Amino acid sequence: MRTLAAPSPAQLMVHADLALRSALAAVAGTEPSRLGRAAAGAAYLDLWAGDRLLRADGGNHSAVARFLLPRLLMESVDTLSVLLGERAQRNTGPGAAYREHARWLHQAMWHPDHRARLDAVTARLDGPPTGEDRLARPLTSVRPAALPLDLHALLDALERERRAVVGACALAPERDSAGNWALADRYALLTAAAACLDGWRGAGRGRRITTDRDRLVAALSRIAIRLGLEPVGPDTELSGALFGEAVAHCRRPTAPARTAPARTAPVGARRLMGA
């Protein structure tokens, strides 16, 4: 029996996007719980971080995106069951659509190529990052005064983590599979954090700047949690604050999954994010 090719990162983004849209459609006209709002906000944040990663690290050809996005998107889409409640078990309507997109993400996570995805990242770890590798330089060159105040301590912790990962790569020890996975995971998460920071536009005034700041703080805090670092604040409150942005995002049109561009992920990501 022939194994189907693994979906591209851009296709995974489409499934995660449509899962979020389906979940919000299922609860339209209701007042979601605090945890439900946080789940929707978290799914939106992971889509936003995934978009930034695809733009910064080579789109569908990104080894980091192929390794990291299946897990991140599956986790956040699974959490949407908190928002849906019993609606997730319905056999028709948005609940059924949500389950179908979640199923695709689960299949991608456990696709037979998962070892190859890991190997493609660990191949970049046989020595300290150099050249165009995003972790070869600090996570951000933006002056601290231009960054949200509540990010200062977190960025210090993330930068220490980056230096630790660079040092671990430089040592190039003989690692077992668990050691390879752990280092690859830290490397990939930090690459995603750097991509989020590269998208920071912290200038000017108005609601757009406030939204950008809140989104950056919440996205980096979620990455910090996954790295085992101290987050900025409670993830439920940070993600829940983005619920309105998740709803606004889902009001924008998107293309069906079957027409998602598989050649250039940035194009797919721009369509998904309404840019």
XYZ file of N, CA and C in Angstrom:
825
model
N 0.849 -1.196 0.000
C 0.000 0.000 0.000
C 0.889 1.251 0.000
N 0.652 2.148 -0.968
C 1.480 3.324 -1.099
C 1.130 4.365 -0.045
N 2.184 4.940 0.584
C 1.974 5.974 1.594
C 1.788 7.323 0.922
N 0.758 8.049 1.300
C 0.515 9.364 0.733
C 1.585 10.331 1.190
N 1.925 11.273 0.312
C 2.915 12.283 0.666
C 2.417 13.116 1.831
N 3.352 13.528 2.674
C 2.981 14.367 3.815
C 2.493 15.720 3.317
N 1.461 16.283 3.950
C 0.998 17.615 3.543
C 2.070 18.657 3.811
N 2.109 19.684 2.986
C 3.086 20.757 3.154
C 2.691 21.620 4.353
N 3.639 22.404 4.872
C 3.282 23.330 5.956
C 2.138 24.263 5.599
N 2.111 24.751 4.355
C 1.026 25.643 3.957
C -0.322 24.930 4.015
N -0.362 23.660 3.625
C -1.609 22.892 3.692
C -2.035 22.663 5.138
N -1.061 22.429 6.021
C -1.395 22.285 7.439
C -1.984 23.574 7.989
N -1.434 24.709 7.553
C -1.974 25.995 7.983
C -3.432 26.136 7.548
N -3.743 25.681 6.349
C -5.126 25.758 5.866
C -6.045 24.923 6.744
N -5.625 23.695 7.073
C -6.472 22.842 7.910
C -6.662 23.449 9.298
N -5.593 23.993 9.880
C -5.719 24.611 11.203
C -6.610 25.835 11.141
N -6.464 26.615 10.078
C -7.299 27.793 9.903
C -8.773 27.416 9.787
N -9.066 26.403 8.976
C -10.456 25.993 8.788
C -11.024 25.327 10.042
N -10.180 24.672 10.814
C -10.639 24.105 12.083
C -11.074 25.220 13.029
N -10.291 26.296 13.092
C -10.654 27.435 13.940
C -11.940 28.083 13.444
N -12.059 28.260 12.149
C -13.281 28.850 11.588
C -14.506 27.988 11.905
N -14.333 26.671 11.768
C -15.457 25.767 12.045
C -15.857 25.821 13.508
N -14.857 25.859 14.392
C -15.157 25.902 15.826
C -15.893 27.178 16.197
N -15.459 28.307 15.666
C -16.135 29.569 15.982
C -17.522 29.623 15.360
N -17.680 29.020 14.172
C -19.017 28.976 13.565
C -19.968 28.139 14.414
N -19.448 27.091 15.024
C -20.289 26.204 15.836
C -20.816 26.891 17.086
N -20.083 27.878 17.588
C -20.503 28.551 18.834
C -21.017 29.957 18.560
N -21.251 30.278 17.289
C -21.755 31.610 16.947
C -23.073 31.874 17.666
N -23.219 33.081 18.206
C -24.430 33.448 18.915
C -24.439 33.048 20.374
N -23.360 32.438 20.849
C -23.252 32.060 22.261
C -22.141 32.877 22.912
N -22.067 32.802 24.217
C -20.995 33.477 24.953
C -20.030 32.405 25.455
N -18.870 32.253 24.787
C -17.930 31.199 25.189
C -17.408 31.412 26.605
N -17.032 30.334 27.232
C -16.423 30.410 28.556
C -15.040 31.045 28.461
N -14.480 31.366 29.613
C -13.127 31.935 29.646
C -12.129 30.980 28.998
N -12.245 29.697 29.290
C -11.332 28.721 28.706
C -11.573 28.564 27.208
N -12.832 28.654 26.798
C -13.142 28.560 25.375
C -12.570 29.731 24.595
N -12.680 30.935 25.154
C -12.106 32.113 24.508
C -10.583 31.978 24.414
N -9.978 31.453 25.475
C -8.533 31.267 25.468
C -8.112 30.255 24.408
N -8.899 29.178 24.228
C -8.574 28.164 23.224
C -8.606 28.750 21.821
N -9.611 29.579 21.544
C -9.696 30.210 20.223
C -8.541 31.185 20.022
N -8.241 31.974 21.053
C -7.122 32.899 20.953
C -5.805 32.178 20.749
N -5.616 31.052 21.430
C -4.380 30.282 21.298
C -4.234 29.711 19.890
N -5.325 29.199 19.331
C -5.275 28.667 17.969
C -4.924 29.769 16.975
N -5.499 30.945 17.176
C -5.174 32.081 16.313
C -3.703 32.465 16.455
N -3.184 32.497 17.686
C -1.785 32.858 17.912
C -0.840 31.871 17.233
N -1.155 30.580 17.288
C -0.285 29.603 16.647
C -0.331 29.736 15.129
N -1.481 30.110 14.578
C -1.546 30.400 13.146
C -0.669 31.602 12.802
N -0.744 32.627 13.629
C 0.046 33.833 13.385
C 1.537 33.521 13.465
N 1.955 32.777 14.489
C 3.364 32.414 14.625
C 3.801 31.518 13.466
N 2.931 30.602 13.039
C 3.252 29.746 11.902
C 3.435 30.541 10.631
N 2.602 31.541 10.430
C 2.727 32.415 9.265
C 4.073 33.117 9.275
N 4.466 33.649 10.423
C 5.751 34.348 10.511
C 6.918 33.390 10.264
N 6.815 32.171 10.769
C 7.874 31.193 10.559
C 8.013 30.855 9.077
N 6.887 30.648 8.395
C 6.933 30.320 6.972
C 7.557 31.452 6.166
N 7.225 32.684 6.513
C 7.785 33.830 5.796
C 9.297 33.927 6.003
N 9.759 33.613 7.214
C 11.157 33.876 7.576
C 12.100 32.726 7.260
N 11.584 31.499 7.119
C 12.492 30.344 7.086
C 12.344 29.488 5.831
N 11.879 30.077 4.749
C 11.886 29.330 3.495
C 10.587 28.700 3.079
N 9.476 29.090 3.703
C 8.181 28.590 3.258
C 8.053 27.084 3.364
N 7.488 26.467 2.344
C 7.265 25.022 2.360
C 8.561 24.228 2.416
N 9.671 24.862 2.075
C 10.959 24.165 2.095
C 11.633 24.228 3.460
N 11.024 24.908 4.401
C 11.623 25.078 5.717
C 11.615 23.766 6.505
N 12.810 23.272 6.854
C 12.888 22.064 7.679
C 12.281 22.309 9.051
N 12.462 23.523 9.578
C 11.911 23.859 10.891
C 10.386 23.828 10.852
N 9.796 24.419 9.821
C 8.334 24.435 9.719
C 7.776 23.022 9.562
N 8.428 22.198 8.773
C 7.955 20.825 8.578
C 8.034 20.014 9.872
N 9.020 20.330 10.690
C 9.188 19.622 11.958
C 8.242 20.155 13.031
N 8.104 21.485 13.116
C 7.420 22.108 14.243
C 5.922 22.280 14.042
N 5.506 22.703 12.846
C 4.099 23.071 12.670
C 3.119 21.924 12.873
N 3.413 20.688 12.442
C 2.422 19.637 12.693
C 2.047 19.523 14.171
N 3.034 19.618 15.054
C 2.746 19.483 16.488
C 2.059 20.719 17.043
N 2.580 21.901 16.722
C 1.985 23.121 17.265
C 0.534 23.275 16.837
N 0.269 23.063 15.560
C -1.093 23.251 15.058
C -2.027 22.168 15.578
N -1.534 20.939 15.689
C -2.373 19.870 16.242
C -2.738 20.177 17.694
N -1.768 20.647 18.478
C -2.034 20.954 19.885
C -3.112 22.019 20.028
N -2.970 23.114 19.284
C -3.928 24.207 19.458
C -5.305 23.844 18.908
N -5.340 23.075 17.821
C -6.639 22.657 17.278
C -7.309 21.672 18.228
N -6.547 20.780 18.833
C -7.128 19.867 19.822
C -7.763 20.647 20.975
N -7.111 21.724 21.394
C -7.612 22.510 22.522
C -8.938 23.178 22.192
N -9.235 23.351 20.902
C -10.516 23.960 20.521
C -11.710 23.122 20.977
N -11.496 21.867 21.335
C -12.602 21.053 21.848
C -13.173 21.657 23.128
N -12.348 22.426 23.857
C -12.839 23.129 25.049
C -13.877 24.170 24.649
N -13.635 24.839 23.532
C -14.591 25.834 23.025
C -15.868 25.170 22.522
N -15.721 24.058 21.825
C -16.867 23.407 21.190
C -17.746 22.635 22.170
N -17.147 22.012 23.165
C -17.928 21.176 24.073
C -18.580 20.028 23.327
N -19.845 19.774 23.623
C -20.540 18.639 23.005
C -20.762 18.847 21.516
N -20.651 20.074 21.029
C -20.834 20.343 19.596
C -19.768 19.636 18.762
N -18.599 19.357 19.369
C -17.527 18.686 18.636
C -17.900 17.273 18.227
N -18.911 16.695 18.857
C -19.299 15.313 18.568
C -20.441 15.214 17.563
N -20.954 16.344 17.099
C -22.064 16.288 16.146
C -21.584 15.794 14.789
N -22.442 15.056 14.109
C -22.062 14.426 12.841
C -22.295 15.313 11.638
N -22.888 16.454 11.833
C -23.120 17.395 10.735
C -22.736 18.792 11.200
N -22.630 19.689 10.225
C -22.397 21.092 10.548
C -20.947 21.395 10.919
N -20.734 22.553 11.548
C -19.371 22.993 11.873
C -18.604 22.037 12.771
N -19.293 21.362 13.705
C -18.607 20.421 14.578
C -17.972 19.282 13.800
N -18.696 18.759 12.825
C -18.159 17.682 11.996
C -17.003 18.184 11.138
N -17.136 19.409 10.618
C -16.052 19.986 9.823
C -14.798 20.169 10.671
N -14.985 20.627 11.906
C -13.844 20.777 12.813
C -13.129 19.441 13.001
N -13.868 18.374 13.255
C -13.258 17.064 13.483
C -12.474 16.591 12.265
N -12.972 16.884 11.067
C -12.288 16.463 9.852
C -10.936 17.164 9.707
N -10.911 18.464 9.958
C -9.633 19.186 9.855
C -8.678 18.761 10.966
N -9.202 18.498 12.158
C -8.358 18.013 13.248
C -7.768 16.644 12.893
N -8.544 15.818 12.233
C -8.055 14.492 11.827
C -6.881 14.619 10.861
N -6.972 15.540 9.927
C -5.876 15.752 8.994
C -4.597 16.151 9.726
N -4.720 17.005 10.728
C -3.546 17.439 11.476
C -2.942 16.290 12.283
N -3.789 15.429 12.862
C -3.279 14.267 13.587
C -2.522 13.340 12.635
N -3.059 13.127 11.453
C -2.395 12.262 10.485
C -1.054 12.849 10.069
N -1.000 14.164 9.913
C 0.263 14.809 9.537
C 1.296 14.673 10.646
N 0.837 14.812 11.891
C 1.764 14.712 13.016
C 2.426 13.334 13.054
N 1.656 12.300 12.783
C 2.181 10.931 12.885
C 2.433 10.311 11.521
N 2.613 11.137 10.517
C 2.947 10.632 9.182
C 4.275 9.867 9.239
N 4.442 8.833 8.402
C 5.694 8.064 8.435
C 6.961 8.879 8.189
N 6.834 10.110 7.701
C 8.035 10.908 7.448
C 8.517 11.651 8.696
N 7.924 11.368 9.876
C 8.278 12.157 11.052
C 9.763 12.014 11.402
N 10.362 10.851 11.131
C 11.796 10.693 11.397
C 12.618 11.553 10.426
N 12.193 11.592 9.170
C 12.908 12.414 8.195
C 12.813 13.896 8.551
N 11.657 14.306 9.113
C 11.508 15.707 9.525
C 12.495 16.034 10.637
N 12.639 15.102 11.578
C 13.602 15.313 12.663
C 15.026 15.358 12.119
N 15.365 14.425 11.233
C 16.725 14.363 10.692
C 17.076 15.631 9.923
N 16.098 16.221 9.236
C 16.364 17.439 8.465
C 16.729 18.610 9.372
N 16.153 18.623 10.587
C 16.498 19.687 11.534
C 17.822 19.382 12.218
N 18.025 18.151 12.662
C 19.270 17.828 13.367
C 20.482 17.978 12.455
N 20.269 17.876 11.140
C 21.385 18.106 10.215
C 21.897 19.536 10.311
N 21.039 20.444 10.767
C 21.446 21.835 10.927
C 22.098 22.076 12.289
N 22.163 21.054 13.128
C 22.658 21.226 14.488
C 24.044 20.630 14.703
N 24.674 20.155 13.627
C 26.005 19.547 13.756
C 27.083 20.633 13.722
N 26.962 21.567 14.601
C 27.881 22.693 14.678
C 27.077 23.946 14.972
N 27.718 25.017 15.422
C 26.973 26.232 15.771
C 26.320 26.843 14.546
N 25.125 27.424 14.696
C 24.471 28.085 13.570
C 25.358 29.186 12.993
N 25.425 29.255 11.673
C 26.244 30.262 11.009
C 25.482 30.849 9.823
N 26.070 31.876 9.224
C 25.543 32.439 7.992
C 24.129 32.956 8.139
N 23.223 32.454 7.277
C 21.845 32.933 7.245
C 20.963 32.280 8.298
N 21.486 31.312 9.026
C 20.677 30.679 10.076
C 20.228 31.744 11.064
N 18.929 31.778 11.344
C 18.381 32.858 12.170
C 18.944 32.854 13.580
N 19.331 31.716 14.093
C 19.847 31.663 15.456
C 21.343 31.965 15.534
N 21.943 32.308 14.397
C 23.346 32.707 14.417
C 23.520 34.113 14.972
N 22.435 34.844 15.134
C 22.493 36.201 15.683
C 21.414 36.344 16.752
N 21.489 37.398 17.566
C 20.483 37.576 18.631
C 19.056 37.550 18.094
N 18.116 37.196 18.972
C 16.719 37.070 18.555
C 16.157 38.368 18.022
N 16.619 39.501 18.550
C 16.142 40.786 18.036
C 17.235 41.832 18.201
N 17.286 42.711 17.214
C 18.209 43.851 17.294
C 17.460 45.131 17.633
N 16.156 44.999 17.893
C 15.336 46.159 18.233
C 15.756 46.685 19.607
N 15.875 47.985 19.719
C 16.242 48.589 21.002
C 15.186 48.260 22.051
N 15.601 47.947 23.289
C 14.632 47.601 24.337
C 13.537 48.645 24.505
N 13.863 49.929 24.313
C 12.856 50.979 24.488
C 11.723 50.860 23.482
N 11.975 50.166 22.352
C 10.946 50.020 21.322
C 10.114 48.757 21.506
N 10.453 47.965 22.511
C 9.736 46.715 22.757
C 8.779 46.864 23.929
N 7.700 46.091 23.945
C 6.787 46.133 25.087
C 7.531 45.849 26.389
N 7.247 46.636 27.394
C 7.949 46.522 28.673
C 7.829 45.123 29.261
N 6.638 44.509 29.117
C 6.450 43.197 29.734
C 7.207 42.088 29.006
N 7.876 42.419 27.898
C 8.662 41.418 27.189
C 10.128 41.411 27.598
N 10.582 42.436 28.320
C 12.011 42.559 28.576
C 12.585 41.332 29.278
N 11.986 40.908 30.380
C 12.498 39.756 31.121
C 12.384 38.479 30.289
N 11.273 38.322 29.559
C 11.083 37.127 28.735
C 12.117 37.072 27.621
N 12.397 38.209 26.990
C 13.392 38.226 25.922
C 14.779 37.896 26.452
N 15.078 38.344 27.652
C 16.355 37.965 28.267
C 16.441 36.448 28.422
N 15.351 35.842 28.882
C 15.335 34.383 29.074
C 15.434 33.658 27.733
N 14.723 34.157 26.716
C 14.783 33.538 25.395
C 16.184 33.669 24.790
N 16.820 34.815 25.003
C 18.167 35.009 24.462
C 19.168 34.087 25.170
N 19.019 33.895 26.470
C 19.879 32.940 27.177
C 19.673 31.529 26.628
N 18.408 31.204 26.332
C 18.108 29.892 25.760
C 18.748 29.752 24.377
N 18.702 30.819 23.572
C 19.345 30.764 22.250
C 20.841 30.485 22.387
N 21.494 31.190 23.301
C 22.931 30.976 23.488
C 23.218 29.551 23.972
N 22.339 29.026 24.815
C 22.522 27.650 25.299
C 22.390 26.656 24.149
N 21.422 26.872 23.256
C 21.239 25.986 22.104
C 22.443 26.075 21.179
N 22.918 27.298 20.919
C 24.113 27.462 20.085
C 25.300 26.726 20.700
N 25.446 26.837 22.026
C 26.530 26.131 22.695
C 26.394 24.629 22.598
N 25.165 24.121 22.726
C 24.935 22.674 22.624
C 25.251 22.173 21.216
N 24.955 22.982 20.211
C 25.277 22.596 18.838
C 26.790 22.586 18.625
N 27.478 23.564 19.201
C 28.927 23.666 19.026
C 29.651 22.469 19.624
N 29.110 21.916 20.709
C 29.743 20.764 21.339
C 29.626 19.516 20.482
N 28.550 19.466 19.684
C 28.303 18.339 18.769
C 28.526 16.982 19.439
N 27.855 16.721 20.574
C 28.032 15.418 21.225
C 27.294 14.320 20.465
N 27.603 13.106 20.797
C 26.851 11.987 20.247
C 25.533 11.898 21.006
N 24.465 12.306 20.361
C 23.167 12.341 21.043
C 22.332 11.136 20.629
N 21.533 10.649 21.586
C 20.587 9.606 21.235
C 19.354 10.258 20.617
N 18.370 9.454 20.250
C 17.182 9.993 19.578
C 16.458 11.015 20.444
N 16.345 10.708 21.760
C 15.662 11.651 22.650
C 16.430 12.968 22.733
N 17.759 12.900 22.792
C 18.563 14.112 22.836
C 18.458 14.911 21.560
N 18.432 14.238 20.423
C 18.261 14.921 19.142
C 16.922 15.631 19.082
N 15.865 14.928 19.518
C 14.535 15.525 19.458
C 14.459 16.749 20.367
N 15.001 16.646 21.578
C 14.917 17.756 22.522
C 15.646 18.983 21.997
N 16.849 18.797 21.450
C 17.604 19.940 20.933
C 16.932 20.508 19.685
N 16.428 19.639 18.822
C 15.731 20.105 17.622
C 14.484 20.904 17.994
N 13.797 20.459 19.028
C 12.591 21.163 19.460
C 12.933 22.557 19.984
N 13.966 22.656 20.800
C 14.386 23.969 21.320
C 14.811 24.881 20.171
N 15.582 24.328 19.248
C 16.057 25.089 18.089
C 14.880 25.606 17.255
N 13.903 24.721 17.001
C 12.760 25.102 16.170
C 11.898 26.156 16.855
N 11.642 25.992 18.150
C 10.825 26.960 18.879
C 11.499 28.333 18.913
N 12.811 28.359 19.097
C 13.518 29.639 19.108
C 13.528 30.282 17.726
N 13.597 29.469 16.680
C 13.511 30.011 15.323
C 12.148 30.651 15.100
N 11.095 30.023 15.618
C 9.757 30.607 15.519
C 9.660 31.898 16.317
N 10.275 31.934 17.508
C 10.272 33.162 18.310
C 10.965 34.292 17.568
N 12.103 33.992 16.942
C 12.825 35.015 16.185
C 11.978 35.519 15.022
N 11.239 34.620 14.364
C 10.388 35.031 13.249
C 9.272 35.962 13.729
N 8.720 35.686 14.904
C 7.689 36.578 15.451
C 8.269 37.961 15.727
N 9.467 38.016 16.254
C 10.101 39.294 16.559
C 10.455 40.047 15.290
N 10.825 39.339 14.230
C 11.135 39.994 12.967
C 9.913 40.698 12.400
N 8.733 40.253 12.774
C 7.516 40.884 12.273
C 7.026 42.038 13.123
N 7.764 42.376 14.187
C 7.306 43.441 15.092
C 7.368 44.794 14.402
N 6.266 45.528 14.504
C 6.191 46.867 13.929
C 5.798 47.836 15.035
N 6.636 47.969 16.022
C 6.284 48.754 17.206
C 6.533 50.232 17.051
N 5.804 50.859 16.172
C 5.937 52.310 15.996
C 4.562 52.901 15.735
N 4.413 54.147 16.082
C 3.146 54.825 15.828
C 2.171 54.660 16.971
N 0.892 54.942 16.663
C -0.152 54.866 17.681
C -1.361 54.121 17.141
N -2.331 53.960 18.014
C -3.605 53.418 17.564
C -3.803 51.964 17.909
N -5.019 51.509 17.577
C -5.418 50.156 17.939
C -4.525 49.104 17.281
N -4.101 49.350 16.026
C -3.286 48.356 15.323
C -1.997 48.070 16.093
N -1.348 49.107 16.604
C -0.108 48.914 17.337
C -0.380 48.155 18.631
N -1.478 48.487 19.300
C -1.831 47.777 20.531
C -2.059 46.296 20.249
N -2.765 45.994 19.155
C -3.017 44.606 18.787
C -1.716 43.883 18.470
N -0.843 44.526 17.697
C 0.447 43.918 17.371
C 1.228 43.590 18.639
N 1.218 44.520 19.591
C 1.950 44.309 20.841
C 1.367 43.143 21.621
N 0.056 43.127 21.777
C -0.583 42.048 22.538
C -0.331 40.690 21.890
N -0.397 40.657 20.571
C -0.183 39.412 19.845
C 1.255 38.933 20.008
N 2.211 39.846 19.903
C 3.613 39.477 20.068
C 3.883 38.947 21.471
N 3.387 39.658 22.480
C 3.600 39.230 23.863
C 2.999 37.847 24.090
N 1.764 37.642 23.637
C 1.091 36.361 23.867
C 1.761 35.228 23.096
N 2.154 35.481 21.848
C 2.792 34.426 21.049
C 4.129 34.014 21.649
N 4.943 34.989 22.060
C 6.235 34.660 22.656
C 6.064 33.977 24.010
N 5.029 34.356 24.748
C 4.779 33.706 26.026
C 4.416 32.235 25.822
N 3.628 31.933 24.786
C 3.279 30.542 24.485
C 4.531 29.745 24.101
N 5.418 30.366 23.332
C 6.662 29.699 22.967
C 7.507 29.448 24.215
N 7.540 30.437 25.111
C 8.306 30.273 26.352
C 7.784 29.099 27.171
N 6.471 28.969 27.254
C 5.880 27.841 27.989
C 6.338 26.520 27.389
N 6.350 26.440 26.060
C 6.760 25.208 25.398
C 8.249 24.927 25.603
N 9.025 25.975 25.853
C 10.450 25.809 26.130
C 10.725 25.532 27.605
N 9.682 25.588 28.422
C 9.863 25.389 29.851
C 10.374 26.618 30.571
N 10.239 27.798 29.943
C 10.668 29.046 30.555
C 9.498 29.699 31.273
N 9.788 30.745 32.014
C 8.742 31.473 32.734
C 7.989 32.362 31.752
N 6.674 32.190 31.609
C 5.915 33.020 30.669
C 5.700 34.425 31.210
N 5.175 35.294 30.349
C 4.874 36.664 30.780
C 3.764 36.671 31.812
N 2.738 35.894 31.578
C 1.584 35.865 32.472
C 0.771 34.617 32.205
N -0.379 34.472 32.849
C -1.218 33.287 32.641
C -1.620 33.144 31.178
N -1.355 31.977 30.592
C -1.641 31.771 29.176
C -3.122 31.960 28.867
N -3.994 31.594 29.801
C -5.433 31.730 29.570
C -5.814 33.191 29.355
N -5.264 34.085 30.176
C -5.594 35.499 30.043
C -4.974 36.094 28.779
N -3.722 35.731 28.506
C -3.055 36.278 27.324
C -3.740 35.827 26.044
N -4.060 34.534 25.949
C -4.720 34.020 24.753
C -6.147 34.524 24.653
N -6.845 34.571 25.783
C -8.230 35.042 25.772
C -8.356 36.471 25.301
N -7.314 37.287 25.554
C -7.349 38.680 25.117
C -7.352 38.798 23.600
N -6.929 37.731 22.911
C -6.891 37.740 21.443
C -8.132 37.106 20.822
N -9.137 36.805 21.642
C -10.345 36.168 21.111
C -10.993 37.031 20.030
N -11.093 38.328 20.288
C -11.693 39.218 19.302
C -10.925 39.220 17.994
N -9.594 39.136 18.070
C -8.794 39.082 16.850
C -9.020 37.767 16.110
N -9.205 36.675 16.856
C -9.492 35.395 16.220
C -10.818 35.454 15.472
N -11.818 36.072 16.091
C -13.122 36.215 15.436
C -12.999 37.081 14.185
N -12.277 38.197 14.298
C -12.106 39.094 13.147
C -11.374 38.378 12.011
N -10.366 37.601 12.357
C -9.631 36.841 11.354
C -10.555 35.881 10.611
N -11.435 35.215 11.340
C -12.311 34.220 10.723
C -13.443 34.842 9.917
N -13.626 36.132 10.020
C -14.612 36.805 9.180
C -14.061 37.112 7.791
N -12.738 36.984 7.648
C -12.135 37.208 6.341
C -12.275 35.936 5.515
N -12.404 36.066 4.201
C -12.536 34.868 3.361
C -11.222 34.128 3.250
N -11.314 32.839 2.973
C -10.118 32.026 2.720
C -10.461 31.013 1.648
N -9.426 30.514 0.988
C -9.639 29.545 -0.085
C -9.862 28.164 0.499
N -10.600 27.291 -0.233
C -10.758 25.908 0.230
C -9.418 25.214 0.331
N -9.351 24.196 1.188
C -8.085 23.498 1.431
C -7.513 22.915 0.151
N -8.366 22.443 -0.742
C -7.834 21.774 -1.931
C -7.166 22.742 -2.893
N -7.438 24.047 -2.750
C -6.825 25.018 -3.643
C -5.670 25.739 -2.977
N -5.281 25.299 -1.781
C -4.178 25.968 -1.083
C -2.896 25.799 -1.877
N -2.147 26.893 -2.119
C -0.912 26.769 -2.890
C 0.108 25.931 -2.145
N 0.673 24.946 -2.812
C 1.654 24.067 -2.174
C 3.079 24.442 -2.536
N 3.259 25.375 -3.501
C 4.598 25.686 -3.962
C 5.272 26.743 -3.106
N 4.556 27.808 -2.787
C 5.147 28.885 -1.995
C 4.301 29.133 -0.775
N 4.789 28.737 0.376
C 4.033 28.881 1.614
C 3.705 30.326 1.955
N 4.615 31.297 1.691
C 4.238 32.672 2.029
C 2.953 33.133 1.349
N 2.705 32.676 0.103
C 1.462 33.051 -0.576
C 0.274 32.476 0.173
N 0.371 31.175 0.533
C -0.711 30.560 1.293
C -0.920 31.219 2.626
N 0.179 31.562 3.277
C 0.067 32.191 4.593
C -0.574 33.555 4.485
N -0.219 34.321 3.456
C -0.818 35.655 3.291
C -2.319 35.528 3.066
N -2.739 34.543 2.277
C -4.175 34.367 2.058
C -4.874 34.000 3.352
N -4.229 33.113 4.111
C -4.843 32.671 5.360
C -4.993 33.813 6.342
N -3.963 34.655 6.421
C -3.955 35.699 7.441
C -4.617 36.982 6.965
N -5.173 36.954 5.742
C -5.925 38.114 5.268
C -5.062 39.265 4.829
N -3.764 39.017 4.570
C -2.868 40.096 4.161
C -2.936 40.286 2.654
